[in-house]
XYZ file of N, CA, C and O in Angstrom:
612
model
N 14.046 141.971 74.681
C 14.294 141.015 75.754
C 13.030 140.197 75.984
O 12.019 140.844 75.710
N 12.747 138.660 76.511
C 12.352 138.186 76.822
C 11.181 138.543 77.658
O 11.576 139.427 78.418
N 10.098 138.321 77.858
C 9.421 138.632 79.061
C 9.508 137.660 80.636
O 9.581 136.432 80.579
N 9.496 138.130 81.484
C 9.763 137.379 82.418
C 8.611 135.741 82.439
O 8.958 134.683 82.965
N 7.469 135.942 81.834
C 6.726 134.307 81.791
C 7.273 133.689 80.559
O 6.936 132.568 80.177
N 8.268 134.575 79.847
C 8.581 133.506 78.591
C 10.058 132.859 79.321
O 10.658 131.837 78.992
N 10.380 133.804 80.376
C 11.899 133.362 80.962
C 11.815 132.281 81.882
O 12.715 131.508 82.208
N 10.090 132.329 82.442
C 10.186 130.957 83.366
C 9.463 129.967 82.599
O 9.123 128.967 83.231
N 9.183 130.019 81.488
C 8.698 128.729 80.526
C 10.052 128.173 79.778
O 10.116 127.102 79.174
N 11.093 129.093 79.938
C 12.050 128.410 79.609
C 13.151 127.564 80.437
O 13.645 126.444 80.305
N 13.292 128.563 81.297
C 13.796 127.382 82.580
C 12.578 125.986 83.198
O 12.707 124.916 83.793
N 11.526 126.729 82.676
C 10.463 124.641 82.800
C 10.886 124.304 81.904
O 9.788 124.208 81.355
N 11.667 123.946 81.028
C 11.700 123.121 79.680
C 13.575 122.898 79.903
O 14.057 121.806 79.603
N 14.136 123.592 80.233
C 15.659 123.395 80.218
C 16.304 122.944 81.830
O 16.901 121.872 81.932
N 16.189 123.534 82.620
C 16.339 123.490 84.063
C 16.215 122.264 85.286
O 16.792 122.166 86.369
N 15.156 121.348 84.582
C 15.079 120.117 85.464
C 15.675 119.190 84.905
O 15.566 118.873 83.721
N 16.563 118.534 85.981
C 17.246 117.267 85.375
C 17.759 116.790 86.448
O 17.923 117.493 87.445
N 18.167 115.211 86.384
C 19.212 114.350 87.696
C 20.409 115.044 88.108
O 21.267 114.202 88.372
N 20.765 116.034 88.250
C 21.941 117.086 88.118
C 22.774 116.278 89.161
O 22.301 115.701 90.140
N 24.042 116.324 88.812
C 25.076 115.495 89.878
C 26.568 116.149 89.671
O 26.672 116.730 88.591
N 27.405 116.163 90.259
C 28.815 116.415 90.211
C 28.935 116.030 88.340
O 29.077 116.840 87.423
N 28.838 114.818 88.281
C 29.309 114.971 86.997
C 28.826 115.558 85.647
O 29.549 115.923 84.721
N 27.219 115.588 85.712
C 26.536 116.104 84.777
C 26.822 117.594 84.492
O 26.981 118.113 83.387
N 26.865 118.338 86.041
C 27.493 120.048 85.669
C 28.555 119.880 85.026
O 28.425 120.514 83.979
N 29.498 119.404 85.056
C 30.897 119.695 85.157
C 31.117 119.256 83.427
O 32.006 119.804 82.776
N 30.349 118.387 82.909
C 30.095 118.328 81.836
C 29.186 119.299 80.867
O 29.320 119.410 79.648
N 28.270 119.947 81.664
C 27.933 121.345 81.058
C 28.611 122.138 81.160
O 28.337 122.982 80.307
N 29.495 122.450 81.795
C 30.827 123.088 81.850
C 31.491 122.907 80.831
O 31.931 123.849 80.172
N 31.637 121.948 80.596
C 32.865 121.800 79.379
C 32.350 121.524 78.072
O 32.999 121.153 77.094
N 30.553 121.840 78.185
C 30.314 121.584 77.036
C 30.161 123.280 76.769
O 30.708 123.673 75.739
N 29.627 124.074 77.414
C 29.779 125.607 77.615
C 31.199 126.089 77.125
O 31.245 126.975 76.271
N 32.049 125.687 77.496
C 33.528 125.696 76.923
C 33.513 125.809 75.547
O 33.722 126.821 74.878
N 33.299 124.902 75.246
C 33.356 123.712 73.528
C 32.746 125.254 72.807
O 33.394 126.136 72.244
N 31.274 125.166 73.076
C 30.669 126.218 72.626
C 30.665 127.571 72.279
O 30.068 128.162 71.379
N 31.581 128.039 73.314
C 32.103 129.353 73.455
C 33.442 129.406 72.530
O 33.535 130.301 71.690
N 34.500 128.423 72.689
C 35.443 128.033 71.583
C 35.049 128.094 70.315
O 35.818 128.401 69.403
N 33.917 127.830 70.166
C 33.555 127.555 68.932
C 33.438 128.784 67.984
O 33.719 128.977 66.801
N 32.925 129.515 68.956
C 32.512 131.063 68.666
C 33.250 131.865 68.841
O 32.929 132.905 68.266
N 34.385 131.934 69.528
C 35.613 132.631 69.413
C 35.342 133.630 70.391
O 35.985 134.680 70.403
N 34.214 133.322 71.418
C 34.051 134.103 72.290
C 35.051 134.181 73.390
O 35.909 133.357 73.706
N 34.717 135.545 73.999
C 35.722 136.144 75.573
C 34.592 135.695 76.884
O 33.787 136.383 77.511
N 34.817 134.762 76.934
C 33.893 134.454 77.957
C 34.389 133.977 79.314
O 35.431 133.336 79.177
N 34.025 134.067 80.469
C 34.045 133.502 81.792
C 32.931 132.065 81.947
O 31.775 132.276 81.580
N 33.261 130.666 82.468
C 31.975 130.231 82.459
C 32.465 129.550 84.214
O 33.596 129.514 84.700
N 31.189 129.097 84.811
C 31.402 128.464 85.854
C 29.832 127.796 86.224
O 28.711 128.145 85.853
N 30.279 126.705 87.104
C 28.971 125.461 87.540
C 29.608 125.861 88.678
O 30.783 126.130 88.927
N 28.049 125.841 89.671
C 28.022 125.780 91.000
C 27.149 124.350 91.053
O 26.289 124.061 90.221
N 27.474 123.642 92.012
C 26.936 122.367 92.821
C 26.528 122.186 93.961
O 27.115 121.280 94.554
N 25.509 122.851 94.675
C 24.748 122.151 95.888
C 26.044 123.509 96.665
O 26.754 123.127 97.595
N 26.180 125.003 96.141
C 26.713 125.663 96.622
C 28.257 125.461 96.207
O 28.971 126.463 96.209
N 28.664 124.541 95.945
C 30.033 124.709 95.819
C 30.511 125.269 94.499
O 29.509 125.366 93.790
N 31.609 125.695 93.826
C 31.893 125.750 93.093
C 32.961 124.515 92.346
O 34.053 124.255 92.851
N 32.463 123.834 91.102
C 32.976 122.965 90.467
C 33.265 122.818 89.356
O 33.382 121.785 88.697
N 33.456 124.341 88.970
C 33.928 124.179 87.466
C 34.095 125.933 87.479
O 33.366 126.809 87.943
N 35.402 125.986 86.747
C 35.201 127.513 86.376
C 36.654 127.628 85.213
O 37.815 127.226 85.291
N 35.971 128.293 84.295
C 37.626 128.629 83.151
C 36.851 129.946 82.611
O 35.658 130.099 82.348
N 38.217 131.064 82.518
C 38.221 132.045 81.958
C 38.870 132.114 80.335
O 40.094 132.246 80.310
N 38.405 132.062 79.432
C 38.395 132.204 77.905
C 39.548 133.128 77.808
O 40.141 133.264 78.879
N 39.852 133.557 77.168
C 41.278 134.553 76.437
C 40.901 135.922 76.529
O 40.842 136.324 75.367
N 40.654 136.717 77.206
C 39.762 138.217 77.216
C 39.227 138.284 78.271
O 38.677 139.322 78.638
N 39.258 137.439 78.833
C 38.151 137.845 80.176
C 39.226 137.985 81.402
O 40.352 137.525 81.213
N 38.814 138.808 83.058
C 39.940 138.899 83.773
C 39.195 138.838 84.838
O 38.044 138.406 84.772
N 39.822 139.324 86.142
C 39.017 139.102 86.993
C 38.222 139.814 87.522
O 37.905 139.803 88.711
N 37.749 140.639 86.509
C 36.665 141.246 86.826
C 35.505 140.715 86.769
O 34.460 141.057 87.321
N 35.736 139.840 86.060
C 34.592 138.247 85.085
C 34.315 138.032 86.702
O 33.136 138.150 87.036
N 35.126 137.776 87.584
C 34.719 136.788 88.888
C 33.937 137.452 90.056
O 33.614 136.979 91.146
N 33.758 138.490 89.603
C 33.058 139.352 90.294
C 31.414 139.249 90.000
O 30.504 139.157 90.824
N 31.351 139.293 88.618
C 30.135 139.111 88.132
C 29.643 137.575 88.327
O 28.465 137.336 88.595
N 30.360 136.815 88.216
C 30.280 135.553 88.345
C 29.327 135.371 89.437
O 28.185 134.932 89.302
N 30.070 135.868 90.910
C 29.633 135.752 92.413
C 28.201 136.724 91.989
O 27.148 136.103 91.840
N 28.198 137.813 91.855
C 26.822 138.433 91.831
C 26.168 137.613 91.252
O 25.711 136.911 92.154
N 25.632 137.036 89.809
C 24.913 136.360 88.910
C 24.470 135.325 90.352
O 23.364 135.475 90.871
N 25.356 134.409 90.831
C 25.271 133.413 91.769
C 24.320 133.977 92.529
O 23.261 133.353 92.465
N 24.296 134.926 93.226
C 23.870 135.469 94.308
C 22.129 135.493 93.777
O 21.113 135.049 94.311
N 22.354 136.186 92.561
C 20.954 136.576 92.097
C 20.095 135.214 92.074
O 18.944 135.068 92.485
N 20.920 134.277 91.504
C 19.525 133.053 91.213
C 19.508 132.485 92.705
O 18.373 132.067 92.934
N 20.152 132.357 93.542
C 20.313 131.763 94.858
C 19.065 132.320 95.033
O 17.995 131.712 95.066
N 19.348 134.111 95.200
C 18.050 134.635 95.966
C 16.741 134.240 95.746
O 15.883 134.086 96.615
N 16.604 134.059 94.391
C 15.238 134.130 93.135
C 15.161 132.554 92.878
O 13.999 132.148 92.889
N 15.744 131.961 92.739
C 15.413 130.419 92.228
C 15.313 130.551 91.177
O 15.001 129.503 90.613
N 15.493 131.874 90.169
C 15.188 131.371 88.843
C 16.298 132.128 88.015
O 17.062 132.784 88.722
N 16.500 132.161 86.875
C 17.481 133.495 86.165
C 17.753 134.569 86.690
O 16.920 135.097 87.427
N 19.440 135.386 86.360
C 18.896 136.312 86.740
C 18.773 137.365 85.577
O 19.034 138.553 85.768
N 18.354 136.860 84.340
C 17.494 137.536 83.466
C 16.243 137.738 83.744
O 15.658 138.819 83.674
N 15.735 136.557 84.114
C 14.275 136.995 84.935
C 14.078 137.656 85.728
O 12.926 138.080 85.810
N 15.420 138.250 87.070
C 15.063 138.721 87.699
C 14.517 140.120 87.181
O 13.481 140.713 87.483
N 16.157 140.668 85.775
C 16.100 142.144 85.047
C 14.362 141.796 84.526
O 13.458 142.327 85.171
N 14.169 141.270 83.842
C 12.869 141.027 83.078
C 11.613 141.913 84.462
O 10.978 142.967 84.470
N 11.791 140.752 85.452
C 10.414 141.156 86.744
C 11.039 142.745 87.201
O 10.059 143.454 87.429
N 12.156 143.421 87.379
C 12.469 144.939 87.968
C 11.688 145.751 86.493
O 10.916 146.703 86.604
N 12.050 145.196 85.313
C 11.732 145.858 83.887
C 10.302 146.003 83.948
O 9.768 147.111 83.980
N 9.462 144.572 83.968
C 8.030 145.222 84.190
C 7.086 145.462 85.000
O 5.867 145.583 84.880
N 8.248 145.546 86.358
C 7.626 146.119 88.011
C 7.754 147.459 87.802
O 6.991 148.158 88.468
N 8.666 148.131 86.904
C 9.345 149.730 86.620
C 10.047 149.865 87.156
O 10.917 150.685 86.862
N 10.077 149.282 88.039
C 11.585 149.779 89.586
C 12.731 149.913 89.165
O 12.890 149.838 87.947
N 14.153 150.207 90.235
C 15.225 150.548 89.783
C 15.961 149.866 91.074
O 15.232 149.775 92.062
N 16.835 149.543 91.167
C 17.712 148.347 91.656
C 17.776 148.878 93.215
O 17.995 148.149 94.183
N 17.449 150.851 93.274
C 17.552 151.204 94.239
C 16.374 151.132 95.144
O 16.356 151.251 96.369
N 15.261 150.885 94.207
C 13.802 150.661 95.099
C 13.673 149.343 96.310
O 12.864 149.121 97.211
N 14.581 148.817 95.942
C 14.758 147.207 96.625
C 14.460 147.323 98.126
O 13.858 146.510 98.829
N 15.098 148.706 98.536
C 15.120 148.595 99.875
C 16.356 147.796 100.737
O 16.620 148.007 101.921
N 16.949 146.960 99.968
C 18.182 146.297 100.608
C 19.302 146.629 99.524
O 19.050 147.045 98.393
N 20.620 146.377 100.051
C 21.991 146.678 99.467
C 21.886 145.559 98.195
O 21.833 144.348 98.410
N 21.865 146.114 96.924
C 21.823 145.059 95.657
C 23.366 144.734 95.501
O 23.700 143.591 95.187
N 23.913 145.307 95.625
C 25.208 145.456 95.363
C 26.403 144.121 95.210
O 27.441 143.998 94.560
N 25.491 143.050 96.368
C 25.979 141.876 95.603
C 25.614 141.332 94.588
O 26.201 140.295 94.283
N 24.579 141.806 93.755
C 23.350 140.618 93.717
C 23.867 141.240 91.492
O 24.493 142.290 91.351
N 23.496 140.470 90.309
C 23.237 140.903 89.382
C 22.071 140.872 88.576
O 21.474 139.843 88.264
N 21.776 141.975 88.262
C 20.367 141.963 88.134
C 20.101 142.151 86.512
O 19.236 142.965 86.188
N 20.937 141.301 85.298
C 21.324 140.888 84.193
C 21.447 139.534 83.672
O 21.492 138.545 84.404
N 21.502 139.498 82.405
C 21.398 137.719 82.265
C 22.882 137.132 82.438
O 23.875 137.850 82.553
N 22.900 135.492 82.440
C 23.929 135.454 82.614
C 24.265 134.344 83.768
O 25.409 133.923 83.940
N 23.232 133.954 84.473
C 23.515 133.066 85.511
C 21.552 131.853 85.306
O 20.409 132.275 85.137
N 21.913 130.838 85.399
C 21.054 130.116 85.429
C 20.906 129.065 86.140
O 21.932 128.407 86.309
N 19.765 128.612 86.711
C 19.050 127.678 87.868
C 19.485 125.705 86.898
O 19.592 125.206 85.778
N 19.541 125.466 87.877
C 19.664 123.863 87.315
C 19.103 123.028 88.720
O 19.635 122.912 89.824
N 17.771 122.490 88.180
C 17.061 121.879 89.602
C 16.856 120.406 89.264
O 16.831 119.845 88.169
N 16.716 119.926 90.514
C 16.480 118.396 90.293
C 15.016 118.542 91.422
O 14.957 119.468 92.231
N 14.183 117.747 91.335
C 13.036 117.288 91.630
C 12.465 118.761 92.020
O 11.871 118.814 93.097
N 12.579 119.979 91.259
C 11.856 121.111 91.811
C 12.981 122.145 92.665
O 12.585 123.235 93.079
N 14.309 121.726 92.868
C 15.073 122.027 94.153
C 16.088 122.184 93.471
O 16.658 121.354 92.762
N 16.504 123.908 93.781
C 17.489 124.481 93.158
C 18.985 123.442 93.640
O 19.008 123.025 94.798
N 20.054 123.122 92.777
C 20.823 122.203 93.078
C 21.928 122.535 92.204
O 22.816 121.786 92.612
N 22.425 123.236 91.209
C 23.256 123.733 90.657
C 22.697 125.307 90.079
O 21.643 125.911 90.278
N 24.237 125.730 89.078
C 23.952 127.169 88.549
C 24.810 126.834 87.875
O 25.685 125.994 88.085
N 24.538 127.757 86.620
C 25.655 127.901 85.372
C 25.382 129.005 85.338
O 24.295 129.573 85.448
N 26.680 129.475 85.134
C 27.286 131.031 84.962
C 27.969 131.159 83.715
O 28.711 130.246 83.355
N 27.792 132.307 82.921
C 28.522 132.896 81.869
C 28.753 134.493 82.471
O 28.099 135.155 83.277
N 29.996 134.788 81.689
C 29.971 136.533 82.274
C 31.090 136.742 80.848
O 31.759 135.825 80.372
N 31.078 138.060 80.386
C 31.619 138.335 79.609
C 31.485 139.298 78.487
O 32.176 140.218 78.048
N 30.334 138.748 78.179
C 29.468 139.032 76.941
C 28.610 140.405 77.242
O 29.122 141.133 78.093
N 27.479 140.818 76.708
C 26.351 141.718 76.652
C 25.068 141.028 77.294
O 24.301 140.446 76.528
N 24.774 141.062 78.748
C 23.936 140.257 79.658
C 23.244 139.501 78.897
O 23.671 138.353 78.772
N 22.331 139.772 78.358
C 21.323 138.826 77.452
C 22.080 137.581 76.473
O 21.818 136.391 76.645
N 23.140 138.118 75.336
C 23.846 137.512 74.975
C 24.373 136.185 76.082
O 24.097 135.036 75.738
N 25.044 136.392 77.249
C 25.254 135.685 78.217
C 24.493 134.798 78.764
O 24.989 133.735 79.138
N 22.784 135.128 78.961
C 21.565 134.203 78.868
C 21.889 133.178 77.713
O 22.206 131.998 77.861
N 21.765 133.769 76.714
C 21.321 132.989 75.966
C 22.822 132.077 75.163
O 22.427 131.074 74.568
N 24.485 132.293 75.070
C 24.767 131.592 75.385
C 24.445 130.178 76.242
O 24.456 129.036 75.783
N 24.189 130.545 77.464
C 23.930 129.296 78.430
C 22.900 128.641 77.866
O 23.216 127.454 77.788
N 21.476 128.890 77.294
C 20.542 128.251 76.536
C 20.535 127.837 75.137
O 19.563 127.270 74.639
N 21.607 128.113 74.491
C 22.063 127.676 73.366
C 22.699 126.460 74.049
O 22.265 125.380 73.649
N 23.721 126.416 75.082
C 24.871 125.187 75.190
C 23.571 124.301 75.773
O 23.446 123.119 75.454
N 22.686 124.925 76.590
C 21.743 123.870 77.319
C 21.323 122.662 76.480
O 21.349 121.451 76.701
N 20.963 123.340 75.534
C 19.703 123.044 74.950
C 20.083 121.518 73.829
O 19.477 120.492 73.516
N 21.660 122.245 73.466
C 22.521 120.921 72.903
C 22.966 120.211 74.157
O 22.807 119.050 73.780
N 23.254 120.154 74.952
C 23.350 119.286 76.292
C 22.204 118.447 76.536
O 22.427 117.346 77.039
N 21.096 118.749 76.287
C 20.627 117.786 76.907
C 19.823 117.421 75.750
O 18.873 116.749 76.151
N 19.794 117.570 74.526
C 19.673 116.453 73.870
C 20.386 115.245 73.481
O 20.127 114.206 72.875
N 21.518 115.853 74.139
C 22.386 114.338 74.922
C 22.183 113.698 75.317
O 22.693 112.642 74.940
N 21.336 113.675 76.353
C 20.836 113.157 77.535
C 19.871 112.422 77.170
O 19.397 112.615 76.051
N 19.295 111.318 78.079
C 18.294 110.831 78.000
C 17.091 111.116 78.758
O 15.955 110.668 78.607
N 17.527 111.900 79.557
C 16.467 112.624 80.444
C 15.872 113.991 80.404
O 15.033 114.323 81.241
């Protein structure tokens, strides 16, 4: 796995952008494309400024997917950043989900959910659930990464 400073050098390089209703919703469906492609069982979903604006469940996935979905959410809300990074920072703090001191129980502490900021300021999330947590990271940074060499920004 990743180390947690290689996980926030990667959200500096993928993560900032003009993010708007339409730009998620198009990582959405480019996350789709991607996952199609691969014949994956995947859950994916874009959150927007809190809302939810995009969500499709793949052929295999149920609603248990939406459960994880909301946790993943929860996690980067809390953290501002992955919540692979978060597993990464518990991994080389040593701790255990129970050291927290508060109820984790919403929260996922696996990859799988990612930050999308505009001027520094958390403003969307992309979610994958489905997969083997990390796998699920890095889905989302595979589709990123062709997304925005789309882009001009």
């Amino acid at each position: 796995m990743k180390t947690y400073d290689e996980l926030l050098l990667e959200e500096k390089s993928l993560a900032e952008g003009p993010w708007d209703q339409i730009s998620t919703v198009a990582l959405g469906e480019h996350l789709r494309k991607v996952s199609e492609a691969q014949n994956l069982s995947v859950a994916i979903a874009i959150f927007f400024k809190g809302q939810r604006i995009y969500q499709i469940g793949l052929p295999g996935t149920a609603s248990l997917n939406d459960e994880w979905i909301m946790r993943k959410v929860h996690s980067v809300e809390m953290t501002k950043h992955s919540s692979l990074a978060l597993r990464a920072k518990v991994d080389a703090l040593g701790i255990q989900e129970d050291d927290f001191g508060f109820n984790t129980g919403h929260l996922a502490i696996c990859g799988g959910g990612f930050p999308l900021h505009t001027k520094g300021e958390l403003v969307g999330i992309a979610i994958t659930s489905g997969l083997p947590h990390e796998d699920d990271h890095n889905l989302i940074i595979e589709a990123l990464t062709e997304f925005r060499k789309e882009k001009t920004w």
